[in-house]
PDB file of C-alpha atoms and ligand atoms in Angstrom:
ATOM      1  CA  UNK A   1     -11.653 -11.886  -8.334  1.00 49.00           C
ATOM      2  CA  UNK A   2     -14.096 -11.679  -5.166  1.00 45.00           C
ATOM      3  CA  UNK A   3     -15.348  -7.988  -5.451  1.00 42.00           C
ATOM      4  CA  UNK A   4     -15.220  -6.915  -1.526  1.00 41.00           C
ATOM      5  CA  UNK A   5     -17.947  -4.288  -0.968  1.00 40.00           C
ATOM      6  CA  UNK A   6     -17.201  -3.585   2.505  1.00 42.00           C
ATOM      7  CA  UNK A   7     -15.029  -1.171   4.260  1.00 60.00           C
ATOM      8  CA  UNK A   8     -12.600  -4.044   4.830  1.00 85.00           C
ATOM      9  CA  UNK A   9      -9.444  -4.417   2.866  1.00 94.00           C
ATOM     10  CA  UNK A  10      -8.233  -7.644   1.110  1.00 97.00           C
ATOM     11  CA  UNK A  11      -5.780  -9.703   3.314  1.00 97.00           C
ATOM     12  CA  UNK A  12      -3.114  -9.316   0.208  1.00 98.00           C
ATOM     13  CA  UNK A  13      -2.435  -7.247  -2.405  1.00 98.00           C
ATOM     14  CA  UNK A  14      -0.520  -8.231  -5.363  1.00 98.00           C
ATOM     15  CA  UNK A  15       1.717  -5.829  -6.746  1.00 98.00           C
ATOM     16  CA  UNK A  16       1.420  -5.625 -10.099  1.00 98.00           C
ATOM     17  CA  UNK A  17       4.861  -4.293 -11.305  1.00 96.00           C
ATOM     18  CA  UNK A  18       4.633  -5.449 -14.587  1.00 95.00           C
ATOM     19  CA  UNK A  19       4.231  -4.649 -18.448  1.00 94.00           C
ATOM     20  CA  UNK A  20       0.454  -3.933 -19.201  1.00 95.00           C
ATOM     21  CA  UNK A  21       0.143  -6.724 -21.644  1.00 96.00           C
ATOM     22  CA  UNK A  22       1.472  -9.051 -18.915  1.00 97.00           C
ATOM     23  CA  UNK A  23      -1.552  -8.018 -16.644  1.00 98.00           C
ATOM     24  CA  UNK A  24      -4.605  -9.592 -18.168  1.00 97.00           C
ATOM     25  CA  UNK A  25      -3.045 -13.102 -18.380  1.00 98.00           C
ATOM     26  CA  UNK A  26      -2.195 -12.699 -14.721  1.00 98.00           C
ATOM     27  CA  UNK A  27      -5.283 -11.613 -13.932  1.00 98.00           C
ATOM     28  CA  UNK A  28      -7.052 -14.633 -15.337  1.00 98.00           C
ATOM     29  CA  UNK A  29      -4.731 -16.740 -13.497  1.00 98.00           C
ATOM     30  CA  UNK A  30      -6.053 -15.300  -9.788  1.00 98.00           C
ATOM     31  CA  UNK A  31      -9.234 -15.396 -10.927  1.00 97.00           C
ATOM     32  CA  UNK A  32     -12.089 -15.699  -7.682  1.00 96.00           C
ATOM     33  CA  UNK A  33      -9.029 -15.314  -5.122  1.00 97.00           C
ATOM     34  CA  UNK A  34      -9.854 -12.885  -2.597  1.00 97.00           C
ATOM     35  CA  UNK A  35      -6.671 -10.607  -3.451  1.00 98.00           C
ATOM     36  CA  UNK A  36      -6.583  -6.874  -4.306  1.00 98.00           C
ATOM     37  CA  UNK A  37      -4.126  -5.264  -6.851  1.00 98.00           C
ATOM     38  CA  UNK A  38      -1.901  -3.028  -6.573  1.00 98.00           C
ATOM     39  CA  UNK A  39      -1.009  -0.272  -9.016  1.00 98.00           C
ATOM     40  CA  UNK A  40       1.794   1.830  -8.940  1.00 97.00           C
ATOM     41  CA  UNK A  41       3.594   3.893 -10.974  1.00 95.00           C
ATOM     42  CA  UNK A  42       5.354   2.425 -13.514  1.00 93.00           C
ATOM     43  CA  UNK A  43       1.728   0.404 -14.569  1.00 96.00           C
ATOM     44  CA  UNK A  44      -0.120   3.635 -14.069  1.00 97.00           C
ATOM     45  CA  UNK A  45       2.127   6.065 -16.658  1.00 95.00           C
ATOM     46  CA  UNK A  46       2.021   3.387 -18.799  1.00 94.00           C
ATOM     47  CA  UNK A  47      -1.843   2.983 -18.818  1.00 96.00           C
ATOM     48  CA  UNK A  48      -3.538   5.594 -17.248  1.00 97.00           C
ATOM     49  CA  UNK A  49      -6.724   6.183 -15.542  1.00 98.00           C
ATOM     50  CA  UNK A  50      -9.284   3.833 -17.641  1.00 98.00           C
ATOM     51  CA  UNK A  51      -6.824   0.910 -17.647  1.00 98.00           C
ATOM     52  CA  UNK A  52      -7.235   1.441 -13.675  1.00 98.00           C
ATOM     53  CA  UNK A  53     -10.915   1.930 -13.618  1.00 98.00           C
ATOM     54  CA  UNK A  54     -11.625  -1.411 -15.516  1.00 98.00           C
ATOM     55  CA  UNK A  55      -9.070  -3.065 -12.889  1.00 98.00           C
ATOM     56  CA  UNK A  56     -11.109  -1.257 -10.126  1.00 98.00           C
ATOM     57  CA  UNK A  57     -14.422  -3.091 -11.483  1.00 97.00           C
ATOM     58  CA  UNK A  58     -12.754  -6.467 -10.744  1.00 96.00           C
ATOM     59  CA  UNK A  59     -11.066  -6.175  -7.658  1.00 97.00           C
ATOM     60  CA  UNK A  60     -10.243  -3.867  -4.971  1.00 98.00           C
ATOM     61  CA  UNK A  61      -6.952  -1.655  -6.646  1.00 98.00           C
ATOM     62  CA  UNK A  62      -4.475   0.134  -4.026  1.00 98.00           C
ATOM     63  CA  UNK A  63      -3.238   2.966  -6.789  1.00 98.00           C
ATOM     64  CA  UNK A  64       0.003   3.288  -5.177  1.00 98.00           C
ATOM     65  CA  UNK A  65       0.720   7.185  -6.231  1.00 97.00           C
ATOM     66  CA  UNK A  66       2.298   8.663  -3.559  1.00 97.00           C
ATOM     67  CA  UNK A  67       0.897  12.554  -3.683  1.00 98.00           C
ATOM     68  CA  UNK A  68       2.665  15.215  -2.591  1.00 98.00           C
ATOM     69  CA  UNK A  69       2.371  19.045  -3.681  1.00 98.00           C
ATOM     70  CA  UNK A  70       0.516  22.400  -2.386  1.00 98.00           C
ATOM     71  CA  UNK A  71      -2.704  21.232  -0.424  1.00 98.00           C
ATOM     72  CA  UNK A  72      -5.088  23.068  -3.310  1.00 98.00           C
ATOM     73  CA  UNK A  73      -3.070  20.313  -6.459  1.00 98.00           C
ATOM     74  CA  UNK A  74      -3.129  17.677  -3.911  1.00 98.00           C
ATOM     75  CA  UNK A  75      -7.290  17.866  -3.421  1.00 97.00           C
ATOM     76  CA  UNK A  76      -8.198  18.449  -7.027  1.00 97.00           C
ATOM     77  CA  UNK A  77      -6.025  15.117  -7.577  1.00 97.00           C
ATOM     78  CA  UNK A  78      -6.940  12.833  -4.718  1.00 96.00           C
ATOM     79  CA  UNK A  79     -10.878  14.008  -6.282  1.00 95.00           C
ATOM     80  CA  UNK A  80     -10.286  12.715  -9.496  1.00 96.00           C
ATOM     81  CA  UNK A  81      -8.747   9.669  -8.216  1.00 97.00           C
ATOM     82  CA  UNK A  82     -11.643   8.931  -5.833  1.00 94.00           C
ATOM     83  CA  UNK A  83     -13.642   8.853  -9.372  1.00 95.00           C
ATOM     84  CA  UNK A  84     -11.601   5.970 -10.869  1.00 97.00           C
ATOM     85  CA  UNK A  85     -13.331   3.431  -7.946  1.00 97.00           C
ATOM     86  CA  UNK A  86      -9.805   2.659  -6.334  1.00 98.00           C
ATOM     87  CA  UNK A  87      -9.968   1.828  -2.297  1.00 97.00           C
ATOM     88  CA  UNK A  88      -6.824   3.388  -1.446  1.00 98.00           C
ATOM     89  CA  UNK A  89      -4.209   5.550  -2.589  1.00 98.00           C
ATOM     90  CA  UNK A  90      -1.337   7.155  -1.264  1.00 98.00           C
ATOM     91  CA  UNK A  91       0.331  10.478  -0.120  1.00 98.00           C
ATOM     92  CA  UNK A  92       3.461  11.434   1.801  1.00 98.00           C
ATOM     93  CA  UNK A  93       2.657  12.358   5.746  1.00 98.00           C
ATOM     94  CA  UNK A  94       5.734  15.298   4.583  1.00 97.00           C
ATOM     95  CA  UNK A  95       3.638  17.234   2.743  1.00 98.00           C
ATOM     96  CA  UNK A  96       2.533  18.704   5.797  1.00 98.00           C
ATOM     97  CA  UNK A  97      -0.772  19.412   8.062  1.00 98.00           C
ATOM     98  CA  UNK A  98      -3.100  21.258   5.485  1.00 98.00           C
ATOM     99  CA  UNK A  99      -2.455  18.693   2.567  1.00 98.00           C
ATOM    100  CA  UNK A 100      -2.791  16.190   5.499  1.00 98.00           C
ATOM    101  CA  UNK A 101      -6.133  17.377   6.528  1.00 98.00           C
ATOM    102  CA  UNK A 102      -7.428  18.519   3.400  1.00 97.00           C
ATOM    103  CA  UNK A 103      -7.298  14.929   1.996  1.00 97.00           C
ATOM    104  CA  UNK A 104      -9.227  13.126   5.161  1.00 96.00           C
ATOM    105  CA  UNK A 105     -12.177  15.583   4.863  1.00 94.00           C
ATOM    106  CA  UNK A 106     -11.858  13.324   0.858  1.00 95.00           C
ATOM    107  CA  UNK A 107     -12.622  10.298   2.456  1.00 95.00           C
ATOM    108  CA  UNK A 108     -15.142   7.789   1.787  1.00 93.00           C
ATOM    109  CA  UNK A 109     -15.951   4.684   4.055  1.00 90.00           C
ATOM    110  CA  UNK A 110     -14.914   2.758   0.193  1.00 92.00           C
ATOM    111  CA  UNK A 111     -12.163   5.276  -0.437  1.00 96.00           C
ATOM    112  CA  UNK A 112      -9.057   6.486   2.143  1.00 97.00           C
ATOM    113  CA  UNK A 113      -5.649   8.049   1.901  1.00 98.00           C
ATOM    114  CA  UNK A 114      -2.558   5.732   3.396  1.00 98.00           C
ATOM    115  CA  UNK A 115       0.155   7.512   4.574  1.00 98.00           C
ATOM    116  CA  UNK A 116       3.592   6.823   3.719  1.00 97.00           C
ATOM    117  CA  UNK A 117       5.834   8.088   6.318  1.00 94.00           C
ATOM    118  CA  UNK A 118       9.855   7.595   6.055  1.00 92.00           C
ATOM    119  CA  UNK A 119      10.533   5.917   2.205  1.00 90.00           C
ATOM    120  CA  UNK A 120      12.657   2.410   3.389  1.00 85.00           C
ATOM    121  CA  UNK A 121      15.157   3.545   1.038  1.00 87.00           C
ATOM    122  CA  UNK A 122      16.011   6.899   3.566  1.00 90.00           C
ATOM    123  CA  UNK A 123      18.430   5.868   6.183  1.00 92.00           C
ATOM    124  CA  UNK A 124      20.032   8.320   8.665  1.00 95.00           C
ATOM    125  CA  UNK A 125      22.235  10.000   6.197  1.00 96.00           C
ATOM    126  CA  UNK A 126      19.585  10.641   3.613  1.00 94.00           C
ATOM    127  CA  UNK A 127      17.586  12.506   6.005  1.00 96.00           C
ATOM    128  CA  UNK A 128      20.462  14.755   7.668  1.00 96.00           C
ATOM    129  CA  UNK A 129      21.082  15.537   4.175  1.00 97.00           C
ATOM    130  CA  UNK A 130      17.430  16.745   3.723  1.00 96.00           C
ATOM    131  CA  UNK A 131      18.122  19.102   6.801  1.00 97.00           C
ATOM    132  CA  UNK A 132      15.541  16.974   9.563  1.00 96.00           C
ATOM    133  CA  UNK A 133      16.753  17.581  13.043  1.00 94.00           C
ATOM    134  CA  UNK A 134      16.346  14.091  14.733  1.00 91.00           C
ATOM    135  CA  UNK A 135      17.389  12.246  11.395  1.00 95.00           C
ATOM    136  CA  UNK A 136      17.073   8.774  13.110  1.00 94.00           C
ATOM    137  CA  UNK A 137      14.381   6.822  10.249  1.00 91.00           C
ATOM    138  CA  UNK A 138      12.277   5.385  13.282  1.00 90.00           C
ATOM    139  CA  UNK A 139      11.701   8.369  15.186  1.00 92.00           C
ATOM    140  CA  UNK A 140      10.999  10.279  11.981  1.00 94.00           C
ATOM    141  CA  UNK A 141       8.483   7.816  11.119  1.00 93.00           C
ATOM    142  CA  UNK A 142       6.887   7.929  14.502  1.00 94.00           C
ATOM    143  CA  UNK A 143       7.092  12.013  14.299  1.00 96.00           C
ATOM    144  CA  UNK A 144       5.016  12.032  10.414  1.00 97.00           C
ATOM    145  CA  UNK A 145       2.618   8.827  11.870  1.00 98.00           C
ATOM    146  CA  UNK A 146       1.514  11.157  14.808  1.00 98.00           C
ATOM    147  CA  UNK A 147       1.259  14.375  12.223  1.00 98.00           C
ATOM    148  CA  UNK A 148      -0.836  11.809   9.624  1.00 98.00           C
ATOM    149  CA  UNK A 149      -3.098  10.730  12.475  1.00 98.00           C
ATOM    150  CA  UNK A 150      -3.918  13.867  14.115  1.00 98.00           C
ATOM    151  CA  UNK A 151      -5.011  15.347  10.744  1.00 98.00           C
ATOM    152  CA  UNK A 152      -7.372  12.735  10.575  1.00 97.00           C
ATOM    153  CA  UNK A 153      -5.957   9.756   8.449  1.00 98.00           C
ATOM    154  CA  UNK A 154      -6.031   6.134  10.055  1.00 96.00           C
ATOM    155  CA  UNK A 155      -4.521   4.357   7.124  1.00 97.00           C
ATOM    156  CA  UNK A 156      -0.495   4.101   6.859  1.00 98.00           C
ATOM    157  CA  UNK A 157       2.155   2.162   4.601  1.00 97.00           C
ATOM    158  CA  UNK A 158       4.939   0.594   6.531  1.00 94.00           C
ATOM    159  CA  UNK A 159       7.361  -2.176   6.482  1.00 92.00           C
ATOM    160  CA  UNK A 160       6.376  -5.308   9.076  1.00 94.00           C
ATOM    161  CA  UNK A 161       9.178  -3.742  11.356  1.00 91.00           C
ATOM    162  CA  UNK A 162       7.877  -0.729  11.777  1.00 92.00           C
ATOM    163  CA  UNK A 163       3.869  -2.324  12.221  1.00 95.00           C
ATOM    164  CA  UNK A 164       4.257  -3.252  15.677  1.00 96.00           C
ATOM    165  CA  UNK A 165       5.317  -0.092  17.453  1.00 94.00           C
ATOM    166  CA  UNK A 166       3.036   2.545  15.112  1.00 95.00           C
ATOM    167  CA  UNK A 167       0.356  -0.393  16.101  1.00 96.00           C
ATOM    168  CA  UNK A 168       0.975   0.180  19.926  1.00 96.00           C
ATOM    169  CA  UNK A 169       0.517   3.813  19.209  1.00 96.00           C
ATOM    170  CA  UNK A 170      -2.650   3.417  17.309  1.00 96.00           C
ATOM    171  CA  UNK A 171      -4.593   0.385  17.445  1.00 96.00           C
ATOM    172  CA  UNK A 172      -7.788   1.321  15.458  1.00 96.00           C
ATOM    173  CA  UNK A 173      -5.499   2.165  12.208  1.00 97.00           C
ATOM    174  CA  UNK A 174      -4.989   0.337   9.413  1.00 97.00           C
ATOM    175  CA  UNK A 175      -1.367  -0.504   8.353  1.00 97.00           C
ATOM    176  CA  UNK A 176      -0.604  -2.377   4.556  1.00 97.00           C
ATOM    177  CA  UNK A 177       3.105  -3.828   4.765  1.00 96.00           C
ATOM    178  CA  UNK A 178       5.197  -4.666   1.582  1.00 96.00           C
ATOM    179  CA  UNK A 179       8.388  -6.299   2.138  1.00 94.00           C
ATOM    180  CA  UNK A 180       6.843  -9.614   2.737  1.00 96.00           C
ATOM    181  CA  UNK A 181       8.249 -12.995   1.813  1.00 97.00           C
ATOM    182  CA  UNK A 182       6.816 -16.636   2.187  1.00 96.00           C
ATOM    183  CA  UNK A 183       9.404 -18.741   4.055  1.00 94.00           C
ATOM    184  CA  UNK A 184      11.243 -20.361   1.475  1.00 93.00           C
ATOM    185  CA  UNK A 185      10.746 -17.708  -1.295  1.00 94.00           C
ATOM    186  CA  UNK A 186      13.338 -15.344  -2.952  1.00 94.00           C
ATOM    187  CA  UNK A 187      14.148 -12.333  -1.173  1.00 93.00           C
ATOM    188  CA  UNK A 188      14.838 -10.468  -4.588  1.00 94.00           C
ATOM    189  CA  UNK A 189      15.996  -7.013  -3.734  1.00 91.00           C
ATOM    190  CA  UNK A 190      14.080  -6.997  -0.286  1.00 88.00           C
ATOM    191  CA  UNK A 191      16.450  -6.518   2.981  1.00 84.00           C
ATOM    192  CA  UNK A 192      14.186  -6.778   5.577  1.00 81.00           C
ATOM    193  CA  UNK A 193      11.954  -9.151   5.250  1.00 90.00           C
ATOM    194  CA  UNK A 194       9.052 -11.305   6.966  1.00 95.00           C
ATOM    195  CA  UNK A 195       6.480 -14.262   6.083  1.00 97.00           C
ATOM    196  CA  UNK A 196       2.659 -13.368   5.663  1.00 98.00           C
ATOM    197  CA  UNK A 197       1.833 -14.549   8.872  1.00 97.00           C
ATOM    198  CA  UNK A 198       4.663 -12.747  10.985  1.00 97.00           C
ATOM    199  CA  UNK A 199       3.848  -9.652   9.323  1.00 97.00           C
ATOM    200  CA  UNK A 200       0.052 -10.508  10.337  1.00 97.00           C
ATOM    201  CA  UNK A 201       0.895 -11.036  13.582  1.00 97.00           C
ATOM    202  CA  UNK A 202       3.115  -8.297  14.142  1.00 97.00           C
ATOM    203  CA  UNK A 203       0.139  -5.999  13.494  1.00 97.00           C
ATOM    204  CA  UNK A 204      -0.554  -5.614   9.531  1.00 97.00           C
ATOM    205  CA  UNK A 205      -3.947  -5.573   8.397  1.00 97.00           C
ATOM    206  CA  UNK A 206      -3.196  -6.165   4.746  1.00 98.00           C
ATOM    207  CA  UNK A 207      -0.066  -7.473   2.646  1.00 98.00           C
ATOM    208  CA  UNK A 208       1.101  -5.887  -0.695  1.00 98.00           C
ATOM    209  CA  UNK A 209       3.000  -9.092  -2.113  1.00 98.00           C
ATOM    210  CA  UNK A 210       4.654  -8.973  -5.552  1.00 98.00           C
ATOM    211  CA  UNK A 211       7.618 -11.106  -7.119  1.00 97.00           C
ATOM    212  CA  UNK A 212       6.462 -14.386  -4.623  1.00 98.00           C
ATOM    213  CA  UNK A 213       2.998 -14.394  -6.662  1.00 98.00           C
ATOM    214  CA  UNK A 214       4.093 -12.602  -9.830  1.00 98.00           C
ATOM    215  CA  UNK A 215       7.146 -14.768 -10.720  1.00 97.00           C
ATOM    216  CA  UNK A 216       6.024 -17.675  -9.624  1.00 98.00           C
ATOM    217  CA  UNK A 217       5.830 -20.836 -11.840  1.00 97.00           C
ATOM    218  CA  UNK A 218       2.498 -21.040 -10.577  1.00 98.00           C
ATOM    219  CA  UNK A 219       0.746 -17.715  -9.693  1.00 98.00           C
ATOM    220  CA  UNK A 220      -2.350 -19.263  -8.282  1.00 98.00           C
ATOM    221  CA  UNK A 221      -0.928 -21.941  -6.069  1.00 98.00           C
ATOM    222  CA  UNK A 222       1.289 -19.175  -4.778  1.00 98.00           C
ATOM    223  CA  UNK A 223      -1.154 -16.869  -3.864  1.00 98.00           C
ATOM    224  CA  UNK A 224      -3.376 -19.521  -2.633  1.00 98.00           C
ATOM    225  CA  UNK A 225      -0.498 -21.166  -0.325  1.00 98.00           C
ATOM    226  CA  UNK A 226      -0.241 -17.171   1.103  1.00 98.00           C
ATOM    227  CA  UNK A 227      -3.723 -16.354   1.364  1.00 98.00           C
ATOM    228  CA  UNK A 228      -3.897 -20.335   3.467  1.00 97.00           C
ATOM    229  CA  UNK A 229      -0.805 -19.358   5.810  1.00 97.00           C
ATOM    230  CA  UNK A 230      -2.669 -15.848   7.159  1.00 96.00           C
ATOM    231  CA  UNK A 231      -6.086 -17.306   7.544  1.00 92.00           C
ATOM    232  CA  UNK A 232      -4.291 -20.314   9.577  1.00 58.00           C
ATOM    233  CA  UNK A 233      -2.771 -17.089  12.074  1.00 52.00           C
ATOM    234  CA  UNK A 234      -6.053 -15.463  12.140  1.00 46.00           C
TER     235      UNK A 234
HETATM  236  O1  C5P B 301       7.742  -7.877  -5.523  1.00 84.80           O
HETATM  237  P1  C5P B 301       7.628  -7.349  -4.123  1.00 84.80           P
HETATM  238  O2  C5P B 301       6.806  -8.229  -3.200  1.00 84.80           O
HETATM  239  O3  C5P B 301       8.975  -6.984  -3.528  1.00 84.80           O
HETATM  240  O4  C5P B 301       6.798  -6.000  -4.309  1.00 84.80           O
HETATM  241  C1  C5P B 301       6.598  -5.129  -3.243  1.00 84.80           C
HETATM  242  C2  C5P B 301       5.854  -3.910  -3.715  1.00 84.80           C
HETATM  243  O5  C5P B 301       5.760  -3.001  -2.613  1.00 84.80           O
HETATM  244  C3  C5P B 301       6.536  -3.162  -4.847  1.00 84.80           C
HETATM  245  O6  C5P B 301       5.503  -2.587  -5.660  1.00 84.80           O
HETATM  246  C4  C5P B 301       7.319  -2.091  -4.139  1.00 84.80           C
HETATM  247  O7  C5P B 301       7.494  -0.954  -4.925  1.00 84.80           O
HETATM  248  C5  C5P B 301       6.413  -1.784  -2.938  1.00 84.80           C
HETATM  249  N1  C5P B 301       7.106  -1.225  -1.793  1.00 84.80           N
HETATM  250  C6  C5P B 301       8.130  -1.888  -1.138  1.00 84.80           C
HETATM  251  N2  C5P B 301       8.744  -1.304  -0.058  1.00 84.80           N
HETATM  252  C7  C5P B 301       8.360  -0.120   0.362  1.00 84.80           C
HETATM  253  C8  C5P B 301       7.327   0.572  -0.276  1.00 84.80           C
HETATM  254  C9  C5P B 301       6.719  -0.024  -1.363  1.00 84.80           C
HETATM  255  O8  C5P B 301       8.487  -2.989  -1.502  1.00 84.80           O
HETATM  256  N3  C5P B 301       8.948   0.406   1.415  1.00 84.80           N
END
């Protein structure tokens, strides 16, 4: 895979929700694509920080971890995590303005923090049962983008229907979508979908894409087909 040594992200992502043992065949498969990889948790408690640091030597990794715990944890762990060579990683905006801001004085032109605001799973009921005030998901998202930005973060998760209005709010930031489905391809358990190059032009700057590479009969032509249909938008 194309090592990219600038502050720019890959176009795509591929999610690598899989069994470690399936990893190095696809791996070989992508080979020289310009894609990064995305680790979450499931691959990471199963393999831990070397596995992700020999990743990390091939290809720009998004360690999907999702930190959230007293500012003082939160900064000894984002730290060791900037050692393992990953781009990205991520932390919930809710844990608050002094994890917020302790984390972007962290980053590294090579290394940020993404913010993930409201989970997709949290609808309206979910959060009036958490006790927030204005439980509508949107505005909640909107309300933790604003808190994430002003504490100095310009990188943020979000699903392409969200990308266009947090875009219009902040243009310079950099948004990665999931949910994201080549016309044609199975939805799996996504709801709310959209196809590489609506999610592009709605405003993402990168795509995390699993299941439509992963589980394809042919991983490469997949990805290849994806990474074609974005570069004809651009
Ligand atoms: O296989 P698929 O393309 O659906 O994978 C999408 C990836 O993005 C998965 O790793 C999933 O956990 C993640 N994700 C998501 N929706 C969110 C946040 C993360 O699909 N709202």
């Amino acid at each position: 895979m194309v090592q990219d040594q600038s502050h720019r992200l890959p176009p795509v992502f591929v999610a690598l929700d899989m069994a470690q043992a399936e990893v190095e065949p696809m791996l070989d498969r992508l080979e020289g694509l310009n894609l990064g990889l995305k680790v979450g948790m499931e691959l990471f408690y199963q393999t831990g920080p070397d596995f992700v640091r020999q990743l990390a030597a091939r290809a720009p990794v998004f360690l999907d971890l999702k930190l959230h715990d007293i500012p003082n944890t939160v900064a000894s762990a984002a730290a060791r995590i900037a050692d393992l060579g990953v781009r990205l990683t991520t932390v919930h905006a809710s844990g608050g303005r002094a994890m917020l801001e302790g984390l972007a004085a962290l980053e590294r032109p090579d290394f940020r923090f993404f913010a993930v605001t409201v989970l997709t799973s949290a609808d309206r009921a979910e959060l009036d049962g958490l006790g927030i005030a204005e439980p509508d998901p949107g505005e909640h998202a909107r309300h933790l983008f604003r808190l994430a930005s002003d504490c100095g973060l310009d990188g943020f998760v979000c699903s392409p229907q969200e990308v266009a209005a947090l875009r219009a709010l902040r243009d310079d930031a950099l948004f990665v979508t999931p949910g994201v489905r080549p016309a044609g391809a199975a939805r799996d358990d996504q709801s709310r979908i959209a196809t590489p190059a609506d999610a592009m032009a709605r405003g993402a700057s990168s795509l995390v894409i699993g299941r439509p590479i992963t589980r394809a009969a042919d991983p490469r032509a997949a990805a290849e087909a994806i990474l074609a249909e974005i570069d004809g938008h651009g």
